[in-house]
PDB file of N, CA and C in Angstrom:
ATOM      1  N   UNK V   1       0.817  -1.190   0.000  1.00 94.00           N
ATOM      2  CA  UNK V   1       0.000   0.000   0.000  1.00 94.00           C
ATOM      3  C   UNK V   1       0.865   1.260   0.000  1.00 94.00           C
ATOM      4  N   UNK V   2       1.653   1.404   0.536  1.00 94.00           N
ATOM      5  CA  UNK V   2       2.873   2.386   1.018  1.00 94.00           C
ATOM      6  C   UNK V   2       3.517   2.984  -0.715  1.00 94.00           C
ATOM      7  N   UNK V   3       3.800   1.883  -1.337  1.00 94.00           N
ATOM      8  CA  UNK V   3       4.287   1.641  -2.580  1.00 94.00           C
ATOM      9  C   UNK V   3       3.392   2.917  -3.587  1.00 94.00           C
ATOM     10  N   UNK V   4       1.973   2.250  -3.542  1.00 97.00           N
ATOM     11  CA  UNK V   4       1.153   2.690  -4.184  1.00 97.00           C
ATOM     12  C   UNK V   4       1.076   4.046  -4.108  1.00 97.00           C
ATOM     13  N   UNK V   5       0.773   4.224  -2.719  1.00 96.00           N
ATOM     14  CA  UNK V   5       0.663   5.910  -2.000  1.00 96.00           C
ATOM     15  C   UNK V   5       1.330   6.545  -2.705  1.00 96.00           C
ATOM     16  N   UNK V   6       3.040   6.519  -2.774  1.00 94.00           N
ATOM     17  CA  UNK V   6       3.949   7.086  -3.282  1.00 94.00           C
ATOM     18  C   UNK V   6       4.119   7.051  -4.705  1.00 94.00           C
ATOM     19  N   UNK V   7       3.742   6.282  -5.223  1.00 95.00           N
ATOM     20  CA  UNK V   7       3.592   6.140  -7.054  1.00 95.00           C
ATOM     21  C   UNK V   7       2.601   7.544  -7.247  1.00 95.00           C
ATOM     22  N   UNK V   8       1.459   7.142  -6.486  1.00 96.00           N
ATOM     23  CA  UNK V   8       0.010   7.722  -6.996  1.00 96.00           C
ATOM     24  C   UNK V   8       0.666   9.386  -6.310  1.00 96.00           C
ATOM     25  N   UNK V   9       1.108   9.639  -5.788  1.00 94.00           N
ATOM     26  CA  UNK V   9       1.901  11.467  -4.947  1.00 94.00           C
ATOM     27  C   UNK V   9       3.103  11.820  -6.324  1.00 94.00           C
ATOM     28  N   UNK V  10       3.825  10.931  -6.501  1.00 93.00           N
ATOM     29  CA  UNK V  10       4.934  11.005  -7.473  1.00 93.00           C
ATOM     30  C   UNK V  10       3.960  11.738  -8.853  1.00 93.00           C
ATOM     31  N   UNK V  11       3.325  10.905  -9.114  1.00 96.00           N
ATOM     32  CA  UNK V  11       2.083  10.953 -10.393  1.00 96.00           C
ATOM     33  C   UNK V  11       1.466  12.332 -10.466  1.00 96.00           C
ATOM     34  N   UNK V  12       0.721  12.708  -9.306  1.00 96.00           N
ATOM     35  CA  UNK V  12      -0.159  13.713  -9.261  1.00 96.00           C
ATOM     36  C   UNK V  12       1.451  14.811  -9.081  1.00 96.00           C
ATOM     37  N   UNK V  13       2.059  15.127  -8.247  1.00 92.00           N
ATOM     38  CA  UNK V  13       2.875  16.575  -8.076  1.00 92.00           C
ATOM     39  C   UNK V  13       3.503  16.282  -9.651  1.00 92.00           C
ATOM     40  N   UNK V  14       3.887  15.137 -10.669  1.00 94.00           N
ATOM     41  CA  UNK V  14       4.361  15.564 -11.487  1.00 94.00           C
ATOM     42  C   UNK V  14       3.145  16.428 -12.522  1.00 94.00           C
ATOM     43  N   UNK V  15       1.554  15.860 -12.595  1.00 96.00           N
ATOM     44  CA  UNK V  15       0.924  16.204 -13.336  1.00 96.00           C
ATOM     45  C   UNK V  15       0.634  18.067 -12.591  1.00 96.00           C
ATOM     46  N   UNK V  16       0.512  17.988 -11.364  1.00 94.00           N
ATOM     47  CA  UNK V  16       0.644  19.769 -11.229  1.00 94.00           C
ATOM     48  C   UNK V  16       1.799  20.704 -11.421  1.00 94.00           C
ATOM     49  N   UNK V  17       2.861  19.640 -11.423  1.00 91.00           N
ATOM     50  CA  UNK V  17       3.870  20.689 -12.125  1.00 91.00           C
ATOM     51  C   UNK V  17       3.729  21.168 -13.352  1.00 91.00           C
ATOM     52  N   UNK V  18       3.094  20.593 -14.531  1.00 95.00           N
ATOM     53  CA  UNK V  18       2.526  20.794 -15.848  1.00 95.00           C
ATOM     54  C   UNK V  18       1.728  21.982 -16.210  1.00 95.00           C
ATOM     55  N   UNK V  19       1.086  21.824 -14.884  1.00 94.00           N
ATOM     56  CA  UNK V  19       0.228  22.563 -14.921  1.00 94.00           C
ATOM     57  C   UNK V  19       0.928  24.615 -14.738  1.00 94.00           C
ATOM     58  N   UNK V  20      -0.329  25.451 -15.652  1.00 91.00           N
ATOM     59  CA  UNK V  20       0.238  27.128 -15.373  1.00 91.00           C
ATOM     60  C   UNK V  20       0.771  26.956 -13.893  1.00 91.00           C
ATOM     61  N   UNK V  21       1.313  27.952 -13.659  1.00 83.00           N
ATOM     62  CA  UNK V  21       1.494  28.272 -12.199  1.00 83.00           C
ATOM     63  C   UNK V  21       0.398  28.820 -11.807  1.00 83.00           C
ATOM     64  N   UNK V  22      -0.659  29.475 -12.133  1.00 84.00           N
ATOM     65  CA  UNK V  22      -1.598  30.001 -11.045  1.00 84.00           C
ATOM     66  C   UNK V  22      -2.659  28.987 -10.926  1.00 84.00           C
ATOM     67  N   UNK V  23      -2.590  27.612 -11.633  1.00 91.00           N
ATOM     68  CA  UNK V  23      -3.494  26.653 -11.362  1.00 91.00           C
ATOM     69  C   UNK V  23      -2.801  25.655 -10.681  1.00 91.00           C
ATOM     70  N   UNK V  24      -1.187  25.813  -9.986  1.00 88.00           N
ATOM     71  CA  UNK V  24      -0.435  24.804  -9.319  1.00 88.00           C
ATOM     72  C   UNK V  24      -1.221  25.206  -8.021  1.00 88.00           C
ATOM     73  N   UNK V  25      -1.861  26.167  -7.449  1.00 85.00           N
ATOM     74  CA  UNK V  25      -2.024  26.818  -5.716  1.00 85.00           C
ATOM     75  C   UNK V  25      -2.225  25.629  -5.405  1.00 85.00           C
ATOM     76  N   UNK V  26      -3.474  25.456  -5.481  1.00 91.00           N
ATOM     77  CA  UNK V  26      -4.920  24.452  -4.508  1.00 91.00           C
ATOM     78  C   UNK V  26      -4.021  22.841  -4.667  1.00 91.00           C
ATOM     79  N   UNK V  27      -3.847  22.247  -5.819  1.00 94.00           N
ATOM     80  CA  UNK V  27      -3.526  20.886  -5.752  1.00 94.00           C
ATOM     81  C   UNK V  27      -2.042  20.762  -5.223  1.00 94.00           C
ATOM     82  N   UNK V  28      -1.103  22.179  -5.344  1.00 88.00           N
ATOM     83  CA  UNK V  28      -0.229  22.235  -4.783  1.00 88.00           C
ATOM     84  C   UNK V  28       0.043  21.914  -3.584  1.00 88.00           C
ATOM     85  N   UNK V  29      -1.249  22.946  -2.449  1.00 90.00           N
ATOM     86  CA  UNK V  29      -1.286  22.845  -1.150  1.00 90.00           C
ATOM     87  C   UNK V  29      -1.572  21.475  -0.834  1.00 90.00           C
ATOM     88  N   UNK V  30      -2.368  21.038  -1.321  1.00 94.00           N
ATOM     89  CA  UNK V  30      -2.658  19.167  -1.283  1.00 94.00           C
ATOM     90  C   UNK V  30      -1.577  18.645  -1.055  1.00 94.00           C
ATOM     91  N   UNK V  31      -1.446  18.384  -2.200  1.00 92.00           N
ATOM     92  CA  UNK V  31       0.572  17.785  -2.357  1.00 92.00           C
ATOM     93  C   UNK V  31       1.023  18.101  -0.983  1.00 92.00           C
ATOM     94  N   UNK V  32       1.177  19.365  -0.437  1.00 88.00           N
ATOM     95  CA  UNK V  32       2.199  19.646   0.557  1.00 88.00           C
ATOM     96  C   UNK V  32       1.752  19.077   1.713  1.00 88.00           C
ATOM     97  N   UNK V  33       0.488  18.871   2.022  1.00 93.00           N
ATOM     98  CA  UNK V  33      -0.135  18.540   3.158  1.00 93.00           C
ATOM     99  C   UNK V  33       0.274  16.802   3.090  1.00 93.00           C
ATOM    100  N   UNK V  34      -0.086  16.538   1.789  1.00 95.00           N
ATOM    101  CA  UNK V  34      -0.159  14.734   1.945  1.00 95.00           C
ATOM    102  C   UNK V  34       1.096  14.254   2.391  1.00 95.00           C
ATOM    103  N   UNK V  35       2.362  14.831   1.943  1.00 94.00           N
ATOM    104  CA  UNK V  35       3.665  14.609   2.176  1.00 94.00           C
ATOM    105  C   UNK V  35       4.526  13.682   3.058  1.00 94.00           C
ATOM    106  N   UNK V  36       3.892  15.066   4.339  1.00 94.00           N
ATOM    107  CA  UNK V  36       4.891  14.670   5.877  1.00 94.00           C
ATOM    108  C   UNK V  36       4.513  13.032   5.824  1.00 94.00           C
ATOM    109  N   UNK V  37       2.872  13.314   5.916  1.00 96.00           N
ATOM    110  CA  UNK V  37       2.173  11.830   6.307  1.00 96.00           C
ATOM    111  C   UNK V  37       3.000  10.544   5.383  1.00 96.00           C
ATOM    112  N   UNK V  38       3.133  10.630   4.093  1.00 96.00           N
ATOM    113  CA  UNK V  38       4.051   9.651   3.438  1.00 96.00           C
ATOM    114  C   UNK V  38       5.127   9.724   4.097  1.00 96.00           C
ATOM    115  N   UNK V  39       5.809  10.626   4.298  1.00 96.00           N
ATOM    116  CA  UNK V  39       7.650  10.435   4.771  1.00 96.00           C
ATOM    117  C   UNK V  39       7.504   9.926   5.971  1.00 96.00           C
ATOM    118  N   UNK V  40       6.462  10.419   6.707  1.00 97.00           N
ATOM    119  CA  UNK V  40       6.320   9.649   8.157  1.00 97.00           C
ATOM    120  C   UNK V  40       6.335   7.882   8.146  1.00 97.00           C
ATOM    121  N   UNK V  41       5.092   7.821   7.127  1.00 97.00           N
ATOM    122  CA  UNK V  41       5.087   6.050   6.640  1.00 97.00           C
ATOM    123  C   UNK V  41       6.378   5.774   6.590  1.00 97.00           C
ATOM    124  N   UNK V  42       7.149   6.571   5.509  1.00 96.00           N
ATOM    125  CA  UNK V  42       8.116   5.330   5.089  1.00 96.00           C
ATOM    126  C   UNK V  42       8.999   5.274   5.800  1.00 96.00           C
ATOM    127  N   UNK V  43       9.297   6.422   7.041  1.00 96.00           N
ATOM    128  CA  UNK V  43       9.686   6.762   8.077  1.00 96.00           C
ATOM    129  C   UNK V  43       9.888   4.926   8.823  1.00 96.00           C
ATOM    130  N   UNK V  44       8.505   5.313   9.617  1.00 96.00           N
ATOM    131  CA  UNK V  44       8.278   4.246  10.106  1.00 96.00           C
ATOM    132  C   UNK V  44       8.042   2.680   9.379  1.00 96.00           C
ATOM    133  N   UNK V  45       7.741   2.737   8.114  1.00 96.00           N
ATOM    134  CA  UNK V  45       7.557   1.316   7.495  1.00 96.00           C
ATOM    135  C   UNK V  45       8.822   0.445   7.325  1.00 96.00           C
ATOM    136  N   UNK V  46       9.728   1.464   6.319  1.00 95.00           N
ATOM    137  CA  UNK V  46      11.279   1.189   5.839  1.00 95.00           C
ATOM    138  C   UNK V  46      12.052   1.223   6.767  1.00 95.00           C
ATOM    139  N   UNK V  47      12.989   2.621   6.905  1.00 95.00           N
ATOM    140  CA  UNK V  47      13.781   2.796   7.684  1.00 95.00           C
ATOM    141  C   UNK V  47      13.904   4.172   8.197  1.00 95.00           C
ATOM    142  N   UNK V  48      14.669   4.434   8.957  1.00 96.00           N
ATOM    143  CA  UNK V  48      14.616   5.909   9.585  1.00 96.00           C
ATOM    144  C   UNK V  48      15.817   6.764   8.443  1.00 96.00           C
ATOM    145  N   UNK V  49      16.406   5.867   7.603  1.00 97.00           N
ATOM    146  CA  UNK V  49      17.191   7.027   6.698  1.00 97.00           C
ATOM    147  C   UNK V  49      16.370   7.022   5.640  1.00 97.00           C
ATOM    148  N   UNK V  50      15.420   5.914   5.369  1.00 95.00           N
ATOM    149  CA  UNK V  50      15.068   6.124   4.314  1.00 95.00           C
ATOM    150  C   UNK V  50      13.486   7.249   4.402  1.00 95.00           C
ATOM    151  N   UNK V  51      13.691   7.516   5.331  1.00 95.00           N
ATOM    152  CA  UNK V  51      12.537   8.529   6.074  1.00 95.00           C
ATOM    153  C   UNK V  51      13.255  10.225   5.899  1.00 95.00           C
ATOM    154  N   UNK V  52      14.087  10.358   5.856  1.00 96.00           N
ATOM    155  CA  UNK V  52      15.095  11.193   5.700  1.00 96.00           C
ATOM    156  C   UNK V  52      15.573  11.287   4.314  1.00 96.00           C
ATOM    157  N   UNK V  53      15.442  10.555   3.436  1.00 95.00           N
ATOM    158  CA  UNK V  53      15.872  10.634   2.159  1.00 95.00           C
ATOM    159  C   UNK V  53      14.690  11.492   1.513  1.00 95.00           C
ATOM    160  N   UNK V  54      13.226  11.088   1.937  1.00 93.00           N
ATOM    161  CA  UNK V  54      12.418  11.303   1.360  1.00 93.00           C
ATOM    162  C   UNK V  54      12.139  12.742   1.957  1.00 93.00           C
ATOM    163  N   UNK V  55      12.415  12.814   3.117  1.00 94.00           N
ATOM    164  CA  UNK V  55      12.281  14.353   3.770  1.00 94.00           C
ATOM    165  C   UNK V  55      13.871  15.295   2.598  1.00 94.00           C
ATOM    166  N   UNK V  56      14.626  15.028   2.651  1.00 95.00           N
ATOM    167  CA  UNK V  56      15.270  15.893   1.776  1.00 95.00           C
ATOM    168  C   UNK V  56      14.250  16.059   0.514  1.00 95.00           C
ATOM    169  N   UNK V  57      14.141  14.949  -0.325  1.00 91.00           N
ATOM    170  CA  UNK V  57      13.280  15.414  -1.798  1.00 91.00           C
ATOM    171  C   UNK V  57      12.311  16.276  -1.366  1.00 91.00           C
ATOM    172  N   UNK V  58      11.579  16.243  -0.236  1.00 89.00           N
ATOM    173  CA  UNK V  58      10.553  16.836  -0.259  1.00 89.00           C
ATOM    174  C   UNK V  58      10.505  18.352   0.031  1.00 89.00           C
ATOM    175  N   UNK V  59      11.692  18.325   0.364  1.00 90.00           N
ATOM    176  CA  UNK V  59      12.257  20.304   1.080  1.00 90.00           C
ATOM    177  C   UNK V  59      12.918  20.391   0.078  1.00 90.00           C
ATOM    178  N   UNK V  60      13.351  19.632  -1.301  1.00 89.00           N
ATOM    179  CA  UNK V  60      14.052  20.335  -2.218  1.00 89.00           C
ATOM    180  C   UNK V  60      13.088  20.486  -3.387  1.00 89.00           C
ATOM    181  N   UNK V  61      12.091  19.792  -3.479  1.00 83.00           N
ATOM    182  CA  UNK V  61      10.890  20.040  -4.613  1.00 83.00           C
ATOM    183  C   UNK V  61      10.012  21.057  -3.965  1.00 83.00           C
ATOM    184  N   UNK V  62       9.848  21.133  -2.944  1.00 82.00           N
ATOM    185  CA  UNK V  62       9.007  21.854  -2.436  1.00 82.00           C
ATOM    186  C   UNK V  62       9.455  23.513  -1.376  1.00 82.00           C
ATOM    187  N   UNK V  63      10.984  23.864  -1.761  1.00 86.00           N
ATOM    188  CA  UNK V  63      11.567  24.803  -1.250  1.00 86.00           C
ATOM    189  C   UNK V  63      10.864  26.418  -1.397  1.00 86.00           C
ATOM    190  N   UNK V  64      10.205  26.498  -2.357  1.00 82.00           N
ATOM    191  CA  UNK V  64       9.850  28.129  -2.580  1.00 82.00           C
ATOM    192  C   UNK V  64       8.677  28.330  -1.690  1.00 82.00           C
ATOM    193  N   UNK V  65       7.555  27.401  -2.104  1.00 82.00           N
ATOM    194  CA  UNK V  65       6.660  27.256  -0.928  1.00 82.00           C
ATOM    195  C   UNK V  65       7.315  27.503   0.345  1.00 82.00           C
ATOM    196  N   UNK V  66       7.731  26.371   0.965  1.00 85.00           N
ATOM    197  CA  UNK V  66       8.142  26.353   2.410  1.00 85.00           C
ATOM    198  C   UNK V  66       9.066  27.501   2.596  1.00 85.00           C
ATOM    199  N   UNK V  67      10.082  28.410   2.145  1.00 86.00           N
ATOM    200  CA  UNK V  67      10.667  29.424   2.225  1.00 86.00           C
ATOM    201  C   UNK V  67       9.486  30.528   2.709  1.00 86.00           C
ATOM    202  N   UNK V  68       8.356  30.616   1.651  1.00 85.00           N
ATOM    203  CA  UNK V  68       7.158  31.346   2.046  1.00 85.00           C
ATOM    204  C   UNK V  68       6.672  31.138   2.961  1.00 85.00           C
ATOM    205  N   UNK V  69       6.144  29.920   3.786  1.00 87.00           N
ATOM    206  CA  UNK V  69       5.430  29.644   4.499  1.00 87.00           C
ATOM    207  C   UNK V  69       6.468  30.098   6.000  1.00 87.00           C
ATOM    208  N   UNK V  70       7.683  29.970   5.896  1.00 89.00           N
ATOM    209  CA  UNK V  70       8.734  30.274   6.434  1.00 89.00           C
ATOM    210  C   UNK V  70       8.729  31.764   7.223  1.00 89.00           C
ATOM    211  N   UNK V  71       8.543  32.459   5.979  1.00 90.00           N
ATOM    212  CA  UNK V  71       8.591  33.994   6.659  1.00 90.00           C
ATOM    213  C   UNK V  71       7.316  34.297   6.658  1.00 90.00           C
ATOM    214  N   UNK V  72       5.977  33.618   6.761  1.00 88.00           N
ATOM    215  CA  UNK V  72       5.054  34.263   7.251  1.00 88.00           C
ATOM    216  C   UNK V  72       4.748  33.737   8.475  1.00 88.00           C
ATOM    217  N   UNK V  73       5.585  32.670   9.288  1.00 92.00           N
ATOM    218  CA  UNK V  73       5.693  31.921  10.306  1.00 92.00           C
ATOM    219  C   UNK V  73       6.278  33.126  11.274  1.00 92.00           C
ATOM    220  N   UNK V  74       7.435  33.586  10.882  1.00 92.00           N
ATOM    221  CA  UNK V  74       8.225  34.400  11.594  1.00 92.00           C
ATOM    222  C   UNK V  74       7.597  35.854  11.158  1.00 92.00           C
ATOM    223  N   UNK V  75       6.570  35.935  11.050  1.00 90.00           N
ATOM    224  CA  UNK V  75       5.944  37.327  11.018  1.00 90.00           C
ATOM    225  C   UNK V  75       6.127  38.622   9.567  1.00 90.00           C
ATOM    226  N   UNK V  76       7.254  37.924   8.668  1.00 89.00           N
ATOM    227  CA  UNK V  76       7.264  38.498   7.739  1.00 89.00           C
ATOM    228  C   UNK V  76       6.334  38.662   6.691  1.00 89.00           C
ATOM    229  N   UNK V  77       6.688  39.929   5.890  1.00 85.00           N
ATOM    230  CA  UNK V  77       5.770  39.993   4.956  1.00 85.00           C
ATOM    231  C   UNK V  77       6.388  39.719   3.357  1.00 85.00           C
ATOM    232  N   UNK V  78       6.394  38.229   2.892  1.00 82.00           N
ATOM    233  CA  UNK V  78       6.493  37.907   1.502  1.00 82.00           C
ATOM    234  C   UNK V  78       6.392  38.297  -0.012  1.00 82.00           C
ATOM    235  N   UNK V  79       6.844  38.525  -0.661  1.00 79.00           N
ATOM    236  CA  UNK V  79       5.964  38.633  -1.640  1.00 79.00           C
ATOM    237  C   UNK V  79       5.914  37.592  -2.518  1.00 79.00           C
ATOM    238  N   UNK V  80       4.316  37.282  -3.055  1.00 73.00           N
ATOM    239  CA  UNK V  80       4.483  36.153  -4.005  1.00 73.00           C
ATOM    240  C   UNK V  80       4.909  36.452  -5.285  1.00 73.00           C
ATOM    241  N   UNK V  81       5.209  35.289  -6.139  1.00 68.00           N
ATOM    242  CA  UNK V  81       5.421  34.944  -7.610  1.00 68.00           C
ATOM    243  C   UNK V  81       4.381  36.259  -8.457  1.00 68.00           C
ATOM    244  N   UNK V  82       5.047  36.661  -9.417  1.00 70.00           N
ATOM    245  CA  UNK V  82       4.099  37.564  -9.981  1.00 70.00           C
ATOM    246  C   UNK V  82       2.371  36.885 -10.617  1.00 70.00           C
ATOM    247  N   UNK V  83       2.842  35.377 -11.197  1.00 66.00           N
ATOM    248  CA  UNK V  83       2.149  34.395 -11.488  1.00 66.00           C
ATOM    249  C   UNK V  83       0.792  34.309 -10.059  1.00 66.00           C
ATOM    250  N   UNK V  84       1.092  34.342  -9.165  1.00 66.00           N
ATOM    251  CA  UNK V  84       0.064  34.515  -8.204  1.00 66.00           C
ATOM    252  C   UNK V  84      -0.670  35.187  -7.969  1.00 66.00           C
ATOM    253  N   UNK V  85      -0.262  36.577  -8.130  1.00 65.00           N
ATOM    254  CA  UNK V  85      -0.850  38.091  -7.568  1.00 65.00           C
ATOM    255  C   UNK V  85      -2.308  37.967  -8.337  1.00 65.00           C
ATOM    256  N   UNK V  86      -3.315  38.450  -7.212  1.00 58.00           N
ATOM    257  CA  UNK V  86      -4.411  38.929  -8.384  1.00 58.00           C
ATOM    258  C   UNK V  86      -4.513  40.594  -8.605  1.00 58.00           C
TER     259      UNK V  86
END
């Protein structure tokens, strides 16, 4: 099942990368949410590096986001992608 999970996450973030950028937001945020919960699995299913392997890919595909989410954590004010702005 674990297998699958990760095929079917691999599948979908490649088909929203395809996608414009102002239609990546919503399935984007998905993606980001479903994540931890996989790395956690394989965390715990596999091994604890291989839980860590998958946490690197996931802070390196997913760095601009989390940079953002970053400084609005710490109170800053961001600016987004011009692609975003309405």
């Amino acid at each position: 099942m674990l297998l699958w999970a990760c095929i079917a996450w691999v599948f979908a973030a490649t088909v929203v990368a395809m996608l414009p950028m102002r239609h990546q937001y919503f399935p984007g945020i998905a993606l980001l949410v479903a994540a931890p919960v996989l790395i956690l699995w394989v965390g715990i299913s596999i091994a604890w590096w291989a839980g860590l392997l998958a946490l690197a890919a996931f802070v390196s595909m997913f760095r601009n986001p989390l940079r953002y989410l970053w400084a609005k954590a710490r109170g800053q004010n961001p600016s987004l992608p011009p692609e975003l702005r309405s």
